[in-house]
Coordinates of C-alpha atoms in Angstrom, one line a residue:
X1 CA -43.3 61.6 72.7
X2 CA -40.7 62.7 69.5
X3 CA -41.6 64.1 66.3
X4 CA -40.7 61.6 63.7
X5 CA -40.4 62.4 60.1
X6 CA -42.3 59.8 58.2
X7 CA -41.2 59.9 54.5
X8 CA -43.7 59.2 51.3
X9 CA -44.3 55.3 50.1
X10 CA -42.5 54.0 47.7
X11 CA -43.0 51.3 45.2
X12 CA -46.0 49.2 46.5
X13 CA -46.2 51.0 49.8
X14 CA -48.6 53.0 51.2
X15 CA -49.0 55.7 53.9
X16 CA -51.9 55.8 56.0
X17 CA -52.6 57.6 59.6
X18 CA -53.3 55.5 62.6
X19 CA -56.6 56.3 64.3
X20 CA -56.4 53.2 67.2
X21 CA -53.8 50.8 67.8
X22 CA -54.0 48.3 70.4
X23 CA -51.3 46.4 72.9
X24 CA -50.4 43.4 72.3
X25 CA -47.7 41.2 74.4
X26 CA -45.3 40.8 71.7
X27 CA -44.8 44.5 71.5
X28 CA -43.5 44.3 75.4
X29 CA -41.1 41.1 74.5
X30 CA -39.2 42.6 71.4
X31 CA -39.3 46.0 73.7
X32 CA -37.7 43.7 76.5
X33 CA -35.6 42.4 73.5
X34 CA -35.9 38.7 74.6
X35 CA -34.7 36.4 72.8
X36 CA -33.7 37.7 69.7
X37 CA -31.3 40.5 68.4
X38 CA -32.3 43.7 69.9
X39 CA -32.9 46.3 67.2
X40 CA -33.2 50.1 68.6
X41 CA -34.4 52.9 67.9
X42 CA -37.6 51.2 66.3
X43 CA -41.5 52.1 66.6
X44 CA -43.6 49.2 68.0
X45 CA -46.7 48.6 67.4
X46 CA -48.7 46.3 64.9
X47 CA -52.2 46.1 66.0
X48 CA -54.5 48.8 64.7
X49 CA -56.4 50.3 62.0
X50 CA -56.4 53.5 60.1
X51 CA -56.8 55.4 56.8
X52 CA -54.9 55.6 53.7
X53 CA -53.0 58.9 53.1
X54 CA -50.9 58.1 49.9
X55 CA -49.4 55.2 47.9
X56 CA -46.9 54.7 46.0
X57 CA -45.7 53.3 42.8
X58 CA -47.6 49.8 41.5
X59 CA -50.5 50.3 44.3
X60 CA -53.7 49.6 42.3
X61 CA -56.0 47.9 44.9
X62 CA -55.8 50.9 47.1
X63 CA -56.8 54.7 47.1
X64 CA -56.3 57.5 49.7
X65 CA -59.4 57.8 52.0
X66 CA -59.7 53.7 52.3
X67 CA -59.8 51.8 55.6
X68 CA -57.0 49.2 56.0
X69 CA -55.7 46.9 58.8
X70 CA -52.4 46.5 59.0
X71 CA -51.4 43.2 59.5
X72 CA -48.1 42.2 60.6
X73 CA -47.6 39.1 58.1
X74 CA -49.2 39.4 54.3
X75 CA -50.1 37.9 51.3
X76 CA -48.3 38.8 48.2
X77 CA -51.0 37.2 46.1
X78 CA -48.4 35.7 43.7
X79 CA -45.9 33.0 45.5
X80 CA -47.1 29.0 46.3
X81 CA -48.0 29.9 49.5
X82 CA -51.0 32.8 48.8
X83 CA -51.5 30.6 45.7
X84 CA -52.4 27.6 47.9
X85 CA -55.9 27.3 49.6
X86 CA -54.1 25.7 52.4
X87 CA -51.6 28.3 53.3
X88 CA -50.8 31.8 54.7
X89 CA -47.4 32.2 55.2
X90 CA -46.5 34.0 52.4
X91 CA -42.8 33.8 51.1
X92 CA -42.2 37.3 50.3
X93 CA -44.3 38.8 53.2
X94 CA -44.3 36.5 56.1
X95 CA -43.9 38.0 59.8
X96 CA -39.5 39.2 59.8
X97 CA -38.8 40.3 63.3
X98 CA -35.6 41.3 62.8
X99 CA -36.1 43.6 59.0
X100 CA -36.6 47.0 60.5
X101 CA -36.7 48.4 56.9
X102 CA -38.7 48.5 53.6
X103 CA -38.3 45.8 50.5
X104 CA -38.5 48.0 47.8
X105 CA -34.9 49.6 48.9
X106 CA -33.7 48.4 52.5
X107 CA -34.0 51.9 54.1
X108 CA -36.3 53.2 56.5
X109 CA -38.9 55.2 56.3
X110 CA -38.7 57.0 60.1
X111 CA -36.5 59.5 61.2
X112 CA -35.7 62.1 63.6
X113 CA -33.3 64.8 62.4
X114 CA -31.6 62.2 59.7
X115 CA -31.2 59.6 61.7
X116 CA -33.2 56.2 60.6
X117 CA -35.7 54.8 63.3
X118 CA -36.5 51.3 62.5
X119 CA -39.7 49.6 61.4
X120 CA -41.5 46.8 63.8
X121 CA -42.7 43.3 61.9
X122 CA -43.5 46.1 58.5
X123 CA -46.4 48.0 60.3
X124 CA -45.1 50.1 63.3
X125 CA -48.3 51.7 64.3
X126 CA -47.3 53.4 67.8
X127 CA -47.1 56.5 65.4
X128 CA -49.6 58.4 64.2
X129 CA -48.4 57.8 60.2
X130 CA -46.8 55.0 59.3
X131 CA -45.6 53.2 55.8
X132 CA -46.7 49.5 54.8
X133 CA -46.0 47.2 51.8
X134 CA -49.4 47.0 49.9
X135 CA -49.2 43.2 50.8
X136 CA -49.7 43.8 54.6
X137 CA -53.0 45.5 54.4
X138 CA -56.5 44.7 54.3
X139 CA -58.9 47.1 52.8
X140 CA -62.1 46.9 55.2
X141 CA -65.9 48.2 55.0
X142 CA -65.5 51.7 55.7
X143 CA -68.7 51.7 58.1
X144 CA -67.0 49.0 60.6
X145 CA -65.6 51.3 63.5
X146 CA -61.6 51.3 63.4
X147 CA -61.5 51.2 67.2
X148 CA -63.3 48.3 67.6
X149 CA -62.4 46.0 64.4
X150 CA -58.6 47.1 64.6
X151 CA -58.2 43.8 67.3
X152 CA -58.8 41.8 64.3
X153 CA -55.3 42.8 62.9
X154 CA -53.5 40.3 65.3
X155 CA -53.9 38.4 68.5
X156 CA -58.3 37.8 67.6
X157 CA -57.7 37.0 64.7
X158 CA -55.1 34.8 65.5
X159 CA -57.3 32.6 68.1
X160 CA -60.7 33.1 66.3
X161 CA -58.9 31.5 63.2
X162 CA -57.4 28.4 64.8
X163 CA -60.4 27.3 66.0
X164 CA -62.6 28.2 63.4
X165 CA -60.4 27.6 60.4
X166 CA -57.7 24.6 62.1
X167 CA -59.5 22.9 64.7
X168 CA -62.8 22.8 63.4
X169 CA -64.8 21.6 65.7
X170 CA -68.8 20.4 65.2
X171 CA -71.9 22.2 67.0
X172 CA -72.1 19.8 69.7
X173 CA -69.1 19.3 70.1
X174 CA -66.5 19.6 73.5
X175 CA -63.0 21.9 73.1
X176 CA -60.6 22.5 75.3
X177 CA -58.9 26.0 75.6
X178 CA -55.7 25.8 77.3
X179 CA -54.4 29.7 78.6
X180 CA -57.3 32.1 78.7
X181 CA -55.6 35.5 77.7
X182 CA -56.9 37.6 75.0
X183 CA -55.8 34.8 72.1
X184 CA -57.1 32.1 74.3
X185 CA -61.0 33.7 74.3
X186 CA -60.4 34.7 70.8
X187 CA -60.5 30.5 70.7
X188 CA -63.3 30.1 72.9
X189 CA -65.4 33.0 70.5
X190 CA -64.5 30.5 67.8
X191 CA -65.8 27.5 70.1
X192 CA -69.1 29.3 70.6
X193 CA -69.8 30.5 67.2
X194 CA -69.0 26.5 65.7
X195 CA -72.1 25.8 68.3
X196 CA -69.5 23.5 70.6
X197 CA -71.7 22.4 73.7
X198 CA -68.8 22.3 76.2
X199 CA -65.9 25.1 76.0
X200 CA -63.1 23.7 79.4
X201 CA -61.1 26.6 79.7
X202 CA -57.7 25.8 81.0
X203 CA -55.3 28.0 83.3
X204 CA -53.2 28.9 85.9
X205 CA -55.5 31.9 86.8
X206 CA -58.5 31.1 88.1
X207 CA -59.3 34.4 89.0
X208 CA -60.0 34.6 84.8
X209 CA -63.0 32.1 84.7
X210 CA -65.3 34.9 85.0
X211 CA -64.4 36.7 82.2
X212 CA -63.7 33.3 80.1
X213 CA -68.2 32.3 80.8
X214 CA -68.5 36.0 78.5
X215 CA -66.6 34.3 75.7
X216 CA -68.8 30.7 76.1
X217 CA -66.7 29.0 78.9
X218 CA -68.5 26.4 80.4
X219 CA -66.0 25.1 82.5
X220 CA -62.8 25.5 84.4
X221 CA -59.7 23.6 85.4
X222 CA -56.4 25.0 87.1
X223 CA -53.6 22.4 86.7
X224 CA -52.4 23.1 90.3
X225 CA -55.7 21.8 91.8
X226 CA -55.3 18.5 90.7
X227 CA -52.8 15.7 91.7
X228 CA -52.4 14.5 88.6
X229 CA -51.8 15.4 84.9
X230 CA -54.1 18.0 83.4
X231 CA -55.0 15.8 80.2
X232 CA -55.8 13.1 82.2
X233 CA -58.1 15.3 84.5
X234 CA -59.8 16.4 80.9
X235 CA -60.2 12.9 80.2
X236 CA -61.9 12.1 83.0
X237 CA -64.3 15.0 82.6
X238 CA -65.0 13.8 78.9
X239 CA -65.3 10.6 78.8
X240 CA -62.0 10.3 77.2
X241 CA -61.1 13.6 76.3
X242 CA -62.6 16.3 74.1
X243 CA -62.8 16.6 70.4
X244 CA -60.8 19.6 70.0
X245 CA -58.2 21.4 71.6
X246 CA -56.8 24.6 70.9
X247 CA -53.3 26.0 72.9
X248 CA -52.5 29.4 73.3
X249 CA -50.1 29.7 76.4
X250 CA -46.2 29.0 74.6
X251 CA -45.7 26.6 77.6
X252 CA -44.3 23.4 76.3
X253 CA -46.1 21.4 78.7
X254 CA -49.5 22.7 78.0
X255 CA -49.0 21.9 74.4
X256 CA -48.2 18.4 75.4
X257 CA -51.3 18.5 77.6
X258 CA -53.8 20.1 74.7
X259 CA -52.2 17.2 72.4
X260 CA -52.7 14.0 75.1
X261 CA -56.0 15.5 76.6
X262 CA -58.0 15.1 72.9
X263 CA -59.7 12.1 72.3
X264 CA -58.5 9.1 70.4
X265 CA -59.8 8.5 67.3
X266 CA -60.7 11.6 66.4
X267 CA -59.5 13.9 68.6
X268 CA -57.3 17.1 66.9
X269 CA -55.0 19.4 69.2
X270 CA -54.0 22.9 67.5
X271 CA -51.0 24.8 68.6
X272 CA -51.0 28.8 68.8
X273 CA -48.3 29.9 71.1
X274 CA -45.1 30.4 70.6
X275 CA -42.7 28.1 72.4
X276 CA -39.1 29.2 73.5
X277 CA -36.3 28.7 71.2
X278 CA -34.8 25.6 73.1
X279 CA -38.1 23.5 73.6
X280 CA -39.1 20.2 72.2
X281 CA -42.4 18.4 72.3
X282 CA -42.2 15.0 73.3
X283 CA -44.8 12.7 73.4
X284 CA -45.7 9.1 73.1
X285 CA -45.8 7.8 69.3
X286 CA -49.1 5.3 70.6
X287 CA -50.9 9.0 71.0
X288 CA -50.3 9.7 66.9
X289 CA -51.5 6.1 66.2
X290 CA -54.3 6.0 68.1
X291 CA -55.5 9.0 65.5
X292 CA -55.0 11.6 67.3
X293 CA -54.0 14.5 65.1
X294 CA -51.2 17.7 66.1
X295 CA -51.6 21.0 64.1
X296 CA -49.9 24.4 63.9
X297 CA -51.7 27.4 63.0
X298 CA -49.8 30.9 61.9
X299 CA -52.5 34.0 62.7
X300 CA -55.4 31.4 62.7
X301 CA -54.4 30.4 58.7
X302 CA -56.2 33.7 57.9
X303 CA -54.7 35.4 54.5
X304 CA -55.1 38.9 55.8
X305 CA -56.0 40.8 52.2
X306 CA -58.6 37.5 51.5
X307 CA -60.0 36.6 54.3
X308 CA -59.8 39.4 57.2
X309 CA -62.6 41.8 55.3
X310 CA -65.2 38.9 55.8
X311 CA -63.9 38.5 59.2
X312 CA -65.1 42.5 60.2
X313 CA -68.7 41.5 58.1
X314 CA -68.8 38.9 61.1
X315 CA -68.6 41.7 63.2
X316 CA -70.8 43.9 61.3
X317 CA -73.3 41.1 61.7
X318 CA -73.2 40.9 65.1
X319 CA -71.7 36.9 64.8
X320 CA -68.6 37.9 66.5
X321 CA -68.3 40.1 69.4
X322 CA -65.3 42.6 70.1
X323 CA -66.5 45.0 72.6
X324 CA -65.8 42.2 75.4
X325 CA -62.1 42.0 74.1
X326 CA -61.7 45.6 74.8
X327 CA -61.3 46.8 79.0
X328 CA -59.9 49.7 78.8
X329 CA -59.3 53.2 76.1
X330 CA -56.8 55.5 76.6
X331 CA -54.9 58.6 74.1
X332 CA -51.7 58.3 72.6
X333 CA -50.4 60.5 75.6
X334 CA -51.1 57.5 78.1
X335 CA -49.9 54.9 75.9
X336 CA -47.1 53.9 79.0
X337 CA -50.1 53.6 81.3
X338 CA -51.3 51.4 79.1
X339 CA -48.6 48.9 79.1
X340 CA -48.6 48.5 83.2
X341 CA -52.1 47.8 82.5
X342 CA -51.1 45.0 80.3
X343 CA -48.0 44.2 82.8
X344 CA -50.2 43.8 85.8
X345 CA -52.2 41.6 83.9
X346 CA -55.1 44.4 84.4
X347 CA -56.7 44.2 80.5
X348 CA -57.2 42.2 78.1
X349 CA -56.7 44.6 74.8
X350 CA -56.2 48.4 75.6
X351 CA -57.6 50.4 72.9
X352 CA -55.1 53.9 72.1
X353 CA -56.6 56.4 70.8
X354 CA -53.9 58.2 68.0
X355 CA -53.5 62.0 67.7
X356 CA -52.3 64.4 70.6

């Protein structure tokens, strides 16, 4: 643990102390630095909720004493993009993994005796005060319990949102969930609250089926049980394949699976993960003609100031369920035990409790 000076907002930032923050996997690969320019020192984190402390110049929508999520990508509320009802990725505000400073005047607003410590994706919540741009918060009903609703800030959201908001599917209806981590049930929740009849859950891990029938699972297929292609397996459980696929894994070959597994006609395939820089998806044209249809999602199209505060009403109204997201709760001092949690594949979201 360090003591870091954390110095006031400036113009449309605001301060606010972290109550819980949560892991989440892309904290471990820009720790790992993998696969992009390693910035150091810099506070991780981007998953949590809190309370504002002060704001700075221009911040009109928010008072000290509010409870926010920070979100790692935002919504300026003025370019094409937040203008748009189709779009979330913000030009001025969208996710920058490699800015570990403030817009308002490219400096940091860490430090330990002078020295700058970097910011993480704008919200850096693995310390107990942090700074935000105004943009990157959601104000949130202040009854809604910060260590439960804080998930909603990244990786459920994320899932919940690209099947709910992308893939769409009908009550009735089959989808297909390909990688059954925390995003990938995040999908499923989606698939159960649309009223889909049968929710496939796709994996390598079939010791996570279990857990997935929580989260409205119906069935299970590992790809290394079968001789042949997963999609084609699918098919031949569907008549054809299912109406809706949602992929959450990164692998390029299980997006080409979600895509080819949906069926023609109709079928529509939505991609979450994040692929490596190098891959390419290759697929027959015939499967675009025959009407299937490919879409990317970016945190489940969500605009996090618009649309995340109806998101925690869900909650509130007992629609969506978070307490099965959560396995395990530990303080800030045991935040290391929480990551070999998460590196064992032990948890699905560990909740840290902030403060010493």
């Amino acid at each position: 643990m360090e003591e870091v000076e954390v110095a006031p907002p400036q113009a449309m930032e605001v301060r606010l102390k972290i109550l819980f923050t949560s892991l989440c996997h892309t904290d471990v690969y820009f720790w790992e630095a993998k696969g992009q320019t390693p910035l150091f020192p810099r506070i991780f984190g981007h998953e949590a909720g809190g309370i504002v402390e002060s704001v700075g110049e221009g911040v009109t929508d928010l008072e000290p004493g509010d409870h926010v999520l920070p979100v790692f990508t935002g919504e300026c509320k003025e370019c094409r993009h937040c203008k748009s009802e189709e779009s979330n990725m913000c030009d001025l505000l969208r996710i920058n993994t490699d800015r570990g400073v403030m817009l308002s005047d490219g400096k940091s607003r860490f430090s330990i005796k002078g020295q700058p410590i970097y910011h993480f994706v704008g919200t850096s919540t693995f310390s107990e005060y942090t700074v935000v741009h105004v943009g990157c918060l959601a104000k949130i009903n202040p009854a809604a319990p910060l260590d439960k609703v804080c998930l909603l800030s990244c990786g459920i959201s994320t899932g919940l949102g690209a099947t709910l908001n992308v893939a769409k599917p009908k009550a009735g209806s089959s989808v297909a969930i390909f990688g059954l981590g925390a995003v990938g049930l995040a999908a499923a929740e989606g698939a159960r609250i649309s009223g889909a009849s049968r929710i496939i859950g796709v994996d390598l891990h079939s010791s996570r089926f279990d857990e997935a029938k929580k989260f409205g699972v119906t069935e299970f297929v590992n790809p290394n049980d079968h001789d042949k292609p997963v999609h084609e397996v699918i098919a031949e459980m569907t008549d054809g394949g299912v109406d809706r696929s949602v992929e959450c894994t990164g692998s390029i070959s299980a997006m080409i699976s979600a895509f080819e597994c949906v069926h023609d006609g109709w079928g529509v395939a939505v991609l979450v993960g994040v692929p490596s820089k190098d891959d390419s998806f290759k697929t027959n044209p015939m499967n675009f003609l025959s009407e299937r249809t490919l879409k990317g999602t970016f945190f489940g199209n969500y605009k996090p100031r618009s649309d995340l505060p109806s998101v925690v009403e869900k909650y509130m109204n007992k629609e969506l369920e978070l307490e099965k997201f959560i396995s395990h709760e530990l303080p800030f001092s045991e935040i290391n035990k929480a990551f070999e949690y998460m590196l064992a594949k032990a948890s699905l979201r560990c909740i840290i409790r902030m403060g010493a």
